[in-house]
XYZ file of N, CA and C in Angstrom:
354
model
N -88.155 -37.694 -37.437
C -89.352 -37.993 -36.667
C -90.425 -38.551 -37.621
N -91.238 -39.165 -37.160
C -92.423 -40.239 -37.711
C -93.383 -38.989 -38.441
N -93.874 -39.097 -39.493
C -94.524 -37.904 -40.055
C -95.734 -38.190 -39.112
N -96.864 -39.068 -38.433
C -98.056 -39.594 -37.980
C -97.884 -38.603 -36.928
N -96.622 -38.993 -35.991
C -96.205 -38.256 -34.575
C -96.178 -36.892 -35.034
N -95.868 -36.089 -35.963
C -95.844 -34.770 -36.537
C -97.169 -34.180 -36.814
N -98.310 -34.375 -37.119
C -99.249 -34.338 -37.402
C -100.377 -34.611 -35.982
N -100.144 -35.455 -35.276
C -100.649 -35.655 -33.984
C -100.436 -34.732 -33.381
N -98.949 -34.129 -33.034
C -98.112 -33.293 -31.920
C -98.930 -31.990 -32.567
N -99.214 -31.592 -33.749
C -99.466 -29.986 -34.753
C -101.523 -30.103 -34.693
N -102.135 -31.420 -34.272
C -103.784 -31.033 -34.605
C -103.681 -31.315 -32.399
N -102.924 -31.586 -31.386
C -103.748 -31.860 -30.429
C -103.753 -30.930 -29.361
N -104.798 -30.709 -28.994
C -105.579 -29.413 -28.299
C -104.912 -29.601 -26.497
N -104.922 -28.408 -26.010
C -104.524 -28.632 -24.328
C -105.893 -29.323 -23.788
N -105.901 -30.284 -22.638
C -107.202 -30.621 -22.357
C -106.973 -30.573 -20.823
N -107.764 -30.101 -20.088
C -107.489 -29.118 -18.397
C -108.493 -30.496 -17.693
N -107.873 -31.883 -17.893
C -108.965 -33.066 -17.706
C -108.103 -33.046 -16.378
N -108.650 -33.777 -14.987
C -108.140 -34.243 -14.086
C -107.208 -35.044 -14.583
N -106.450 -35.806 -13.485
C -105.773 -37.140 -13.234
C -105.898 -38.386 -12.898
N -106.980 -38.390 -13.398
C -107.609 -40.172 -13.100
C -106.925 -41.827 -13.919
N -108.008 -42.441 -12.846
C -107.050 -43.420 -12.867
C -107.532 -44.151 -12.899
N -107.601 -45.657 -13.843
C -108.821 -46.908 -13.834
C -108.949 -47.577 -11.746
N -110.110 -47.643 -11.802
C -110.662 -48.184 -10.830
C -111.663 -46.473 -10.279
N -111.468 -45.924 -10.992
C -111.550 -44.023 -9.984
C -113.276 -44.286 -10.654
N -114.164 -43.890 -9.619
C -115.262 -42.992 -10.095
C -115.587 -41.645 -10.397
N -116.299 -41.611 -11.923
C -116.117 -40.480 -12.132
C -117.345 -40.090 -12.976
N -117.747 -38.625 -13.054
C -118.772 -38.082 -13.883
C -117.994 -37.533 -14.976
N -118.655 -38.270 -16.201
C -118.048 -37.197 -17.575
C -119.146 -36.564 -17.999
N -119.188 -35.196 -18.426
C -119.928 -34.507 -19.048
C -119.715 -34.487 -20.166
N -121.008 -35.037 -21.102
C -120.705 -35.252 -22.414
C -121.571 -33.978 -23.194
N -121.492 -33.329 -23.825
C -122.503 -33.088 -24.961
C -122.973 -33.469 -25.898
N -124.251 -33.342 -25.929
C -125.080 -34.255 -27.162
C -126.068 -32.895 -27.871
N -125.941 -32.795 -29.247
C -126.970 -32.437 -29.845
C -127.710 -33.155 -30.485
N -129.324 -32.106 -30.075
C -130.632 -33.030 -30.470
C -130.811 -31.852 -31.364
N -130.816 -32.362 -32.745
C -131.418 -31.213 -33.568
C -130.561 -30.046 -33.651
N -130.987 -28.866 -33.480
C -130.659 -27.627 -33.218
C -129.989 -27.475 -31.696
N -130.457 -28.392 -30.758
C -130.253 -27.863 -29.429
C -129.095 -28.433 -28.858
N -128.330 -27.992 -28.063
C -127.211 -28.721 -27.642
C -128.013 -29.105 -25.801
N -127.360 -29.901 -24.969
C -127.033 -29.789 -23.539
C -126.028 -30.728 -23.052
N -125.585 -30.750 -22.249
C -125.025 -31.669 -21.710
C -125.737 -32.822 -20.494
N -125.799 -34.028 -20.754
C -125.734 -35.258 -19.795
C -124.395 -35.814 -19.213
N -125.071 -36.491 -17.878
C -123.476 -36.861 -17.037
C -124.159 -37.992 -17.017
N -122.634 -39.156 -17.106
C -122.453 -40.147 -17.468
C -121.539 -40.436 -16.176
N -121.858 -41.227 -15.083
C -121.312 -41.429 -13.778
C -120.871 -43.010 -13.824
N -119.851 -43.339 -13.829
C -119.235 -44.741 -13.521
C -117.623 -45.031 -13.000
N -117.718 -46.078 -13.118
C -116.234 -46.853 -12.713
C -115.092 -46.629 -13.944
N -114.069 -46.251 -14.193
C -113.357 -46.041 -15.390
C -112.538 -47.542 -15.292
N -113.020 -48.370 -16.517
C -112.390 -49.947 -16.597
C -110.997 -49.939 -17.236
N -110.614 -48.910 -18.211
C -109.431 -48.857 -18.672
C -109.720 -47.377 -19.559
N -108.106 -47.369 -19.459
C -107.279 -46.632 -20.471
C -106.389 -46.742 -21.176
N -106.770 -46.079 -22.524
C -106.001 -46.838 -23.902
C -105.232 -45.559 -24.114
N -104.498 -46.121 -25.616
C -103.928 -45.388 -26.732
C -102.975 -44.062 -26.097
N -102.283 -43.523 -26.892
C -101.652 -42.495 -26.144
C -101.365 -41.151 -27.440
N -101.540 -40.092 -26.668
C -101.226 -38.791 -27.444
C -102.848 -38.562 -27.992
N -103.593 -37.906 -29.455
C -104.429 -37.988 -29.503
C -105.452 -39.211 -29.712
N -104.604 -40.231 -29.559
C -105.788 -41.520 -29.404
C -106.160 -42.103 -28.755
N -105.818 -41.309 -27.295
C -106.095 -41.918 -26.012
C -107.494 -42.085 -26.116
N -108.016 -43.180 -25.364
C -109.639 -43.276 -24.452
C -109.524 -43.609 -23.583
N -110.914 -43.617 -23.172
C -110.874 -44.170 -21.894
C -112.503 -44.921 -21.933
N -112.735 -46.277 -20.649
C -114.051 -46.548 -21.030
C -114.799 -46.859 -19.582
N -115.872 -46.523 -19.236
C -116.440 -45.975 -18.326
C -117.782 -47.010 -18.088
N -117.816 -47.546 -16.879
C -118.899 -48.721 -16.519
C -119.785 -47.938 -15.437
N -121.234 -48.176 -16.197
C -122.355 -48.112 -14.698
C -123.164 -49.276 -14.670
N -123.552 -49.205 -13.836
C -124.859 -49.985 -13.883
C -126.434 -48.986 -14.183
N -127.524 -49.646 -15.051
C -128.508 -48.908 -15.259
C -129.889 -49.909 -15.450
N -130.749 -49.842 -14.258
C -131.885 -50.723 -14.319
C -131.174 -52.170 -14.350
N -130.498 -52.066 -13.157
C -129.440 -53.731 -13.163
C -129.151 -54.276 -14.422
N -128.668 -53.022 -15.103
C -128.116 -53.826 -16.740
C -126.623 -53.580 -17.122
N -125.510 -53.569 -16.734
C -124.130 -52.670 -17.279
C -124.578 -52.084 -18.377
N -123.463 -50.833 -18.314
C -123.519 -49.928 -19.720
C -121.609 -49.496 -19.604
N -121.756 -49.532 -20.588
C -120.227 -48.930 -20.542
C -119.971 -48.334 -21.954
N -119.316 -46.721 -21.871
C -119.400 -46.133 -22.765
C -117.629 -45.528 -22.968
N -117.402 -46.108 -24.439
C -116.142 -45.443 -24.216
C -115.671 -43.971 -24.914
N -114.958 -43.191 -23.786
C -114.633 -41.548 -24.456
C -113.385 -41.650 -24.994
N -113.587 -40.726 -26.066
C -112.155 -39.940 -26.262
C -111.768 -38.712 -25.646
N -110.026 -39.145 -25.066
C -109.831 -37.877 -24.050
C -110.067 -36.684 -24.820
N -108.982 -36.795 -26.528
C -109.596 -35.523 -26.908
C -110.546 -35.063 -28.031
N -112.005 -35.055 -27.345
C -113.385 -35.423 -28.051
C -113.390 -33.700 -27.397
N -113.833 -32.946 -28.723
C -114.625 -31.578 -27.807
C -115.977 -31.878 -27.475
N -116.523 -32.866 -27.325
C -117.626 -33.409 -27.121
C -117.585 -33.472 -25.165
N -116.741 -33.928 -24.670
C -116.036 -34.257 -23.036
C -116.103 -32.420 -22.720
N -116.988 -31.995 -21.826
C -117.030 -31.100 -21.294
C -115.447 -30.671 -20.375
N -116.161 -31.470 -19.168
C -115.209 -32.052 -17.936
C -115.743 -33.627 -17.299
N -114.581 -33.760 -16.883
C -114.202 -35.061 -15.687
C -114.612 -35.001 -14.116
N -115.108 -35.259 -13.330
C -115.278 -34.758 -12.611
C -115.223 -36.279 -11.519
N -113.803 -36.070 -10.549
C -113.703 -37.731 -9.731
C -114.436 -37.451 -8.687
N -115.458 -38.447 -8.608
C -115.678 -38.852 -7.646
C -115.155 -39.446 -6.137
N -115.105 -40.698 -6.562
C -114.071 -41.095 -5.874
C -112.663 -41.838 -6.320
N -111.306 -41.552 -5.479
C -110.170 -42.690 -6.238
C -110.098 -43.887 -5.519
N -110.426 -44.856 -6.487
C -110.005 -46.495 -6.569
C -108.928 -47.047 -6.218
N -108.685 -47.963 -5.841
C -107.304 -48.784 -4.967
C -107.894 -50.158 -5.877
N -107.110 -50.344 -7.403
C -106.878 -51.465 -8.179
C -105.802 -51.572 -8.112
N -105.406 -53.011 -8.587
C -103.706 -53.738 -8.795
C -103.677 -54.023 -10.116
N -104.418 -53.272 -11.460
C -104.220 -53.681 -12.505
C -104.965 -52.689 -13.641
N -104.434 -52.597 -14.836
C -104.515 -51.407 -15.836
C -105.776 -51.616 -16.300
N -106.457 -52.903 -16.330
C -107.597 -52.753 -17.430
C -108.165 -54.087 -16.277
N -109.685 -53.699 -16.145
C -110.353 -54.080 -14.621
C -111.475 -54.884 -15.109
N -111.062 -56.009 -16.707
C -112.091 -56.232 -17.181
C -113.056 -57.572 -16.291
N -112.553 -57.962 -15.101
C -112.994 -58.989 -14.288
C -114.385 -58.329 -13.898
N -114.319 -56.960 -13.303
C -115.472 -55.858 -12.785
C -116.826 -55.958 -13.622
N -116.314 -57.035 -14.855
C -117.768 -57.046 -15.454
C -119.120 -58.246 -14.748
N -117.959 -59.003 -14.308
C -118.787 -60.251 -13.941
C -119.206 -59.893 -12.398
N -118.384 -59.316 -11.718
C -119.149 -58.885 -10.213
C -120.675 -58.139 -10.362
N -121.335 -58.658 -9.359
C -122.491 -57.750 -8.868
C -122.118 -57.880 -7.294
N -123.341 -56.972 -6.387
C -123.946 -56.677 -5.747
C -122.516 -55.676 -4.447
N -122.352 -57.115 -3.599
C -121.342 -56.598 -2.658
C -119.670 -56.658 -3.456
N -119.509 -57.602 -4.058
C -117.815 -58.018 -4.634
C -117.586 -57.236 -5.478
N -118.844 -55.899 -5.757
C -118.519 -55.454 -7.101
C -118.044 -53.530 -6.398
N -117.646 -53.931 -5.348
C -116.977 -52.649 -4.459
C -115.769 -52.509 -4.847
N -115.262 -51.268 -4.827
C -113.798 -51.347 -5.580
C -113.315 -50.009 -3.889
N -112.143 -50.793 -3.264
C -111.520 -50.173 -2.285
C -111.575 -48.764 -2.581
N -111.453 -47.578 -1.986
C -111.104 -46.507 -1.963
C -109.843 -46.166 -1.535
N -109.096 -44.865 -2.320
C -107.779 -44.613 -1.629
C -108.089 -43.663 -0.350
N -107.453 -44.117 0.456
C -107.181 -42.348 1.629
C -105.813 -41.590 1.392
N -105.725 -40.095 1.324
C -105.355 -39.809 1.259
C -104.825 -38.863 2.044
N -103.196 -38.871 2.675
C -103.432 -37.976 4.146
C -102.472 -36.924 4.029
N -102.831 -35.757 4.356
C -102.355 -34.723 4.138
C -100.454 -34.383 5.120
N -100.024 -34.297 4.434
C -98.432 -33.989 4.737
C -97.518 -33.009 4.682
C-alpha cells in the first residue's frame, strides 16, 4: 500500500457531516476565533463543487452578499466545520456548477428535488 494512503487512513477523524450534494443549499457552521474568543458564524449558500477524496476532500460554497458573489471553500475535515446543515436538495446534471457564476436574478434558480415517501 501507498505509504501517503497509510498516513491519511491513521490521521482521519469520523465526521457525522450530512450527504450533500453540489447544486444542495446549505448552512455551514464555521468557527472563527477573534482573539481569545471563539463563536461560530453560518455561512448559507449553493455548494458549486466537490473535490479531492479521503482527507483532502472540499467542498466550495456560493452566496450572494450585497449583490456581490462570495464563495468560500471548506475542508470536509477542518475541526473548524461545526455542522452542515441542508437546506434545500438541488436537481443539477453536472459535478462542478461553475456556469452558476454568471447567472443572476431569475436563471440563477437551481430546481429542487421532491422527494416521496415509499
Amino acid at each position: 500500500m501507498d505509504l501517503m494512503k497509510v498516513v491519511d487512513e491513521h490521521f482521519k477523524e469520523e465526521r457525522n457531516l450530512p450527504d450533500f450534494k453540489v447544486g444542495d443549499t446549505v448552512t455551514v457552521h464555521y468557527k472563527i476565533k477573534e482573539g481569545a474568543k471563539e463563536r461560530i458564524q453560518n455561512f448559507r449558500g449553493v455548494v458549486l463543487q466537490r473535490r479531492g477524496t479521503g482527507i483532502n476532500e472540499t467542498f466550495t460554497v456560493r452566496k450572494m452578499a450585497s449583490g456581490v458573489g462570495v464563495e468560500r471553500i471548506f475542508p470536509v475535515n477542518s475541526p473548524f466545520v461545526e455542522q452542515v446543515d441542508i437546506n434545500k436538495r438541488g436537481k443539477v446534471r453536472r459535478a462542478r456548477i461553475f456556469y452558476f457564476r454568471k447567472l443572476t436574478g431569475k436563471s440563477a434558480r437551481i430546481k429542487e428535488k421532491i422527494y416521496t415517501k415509499s
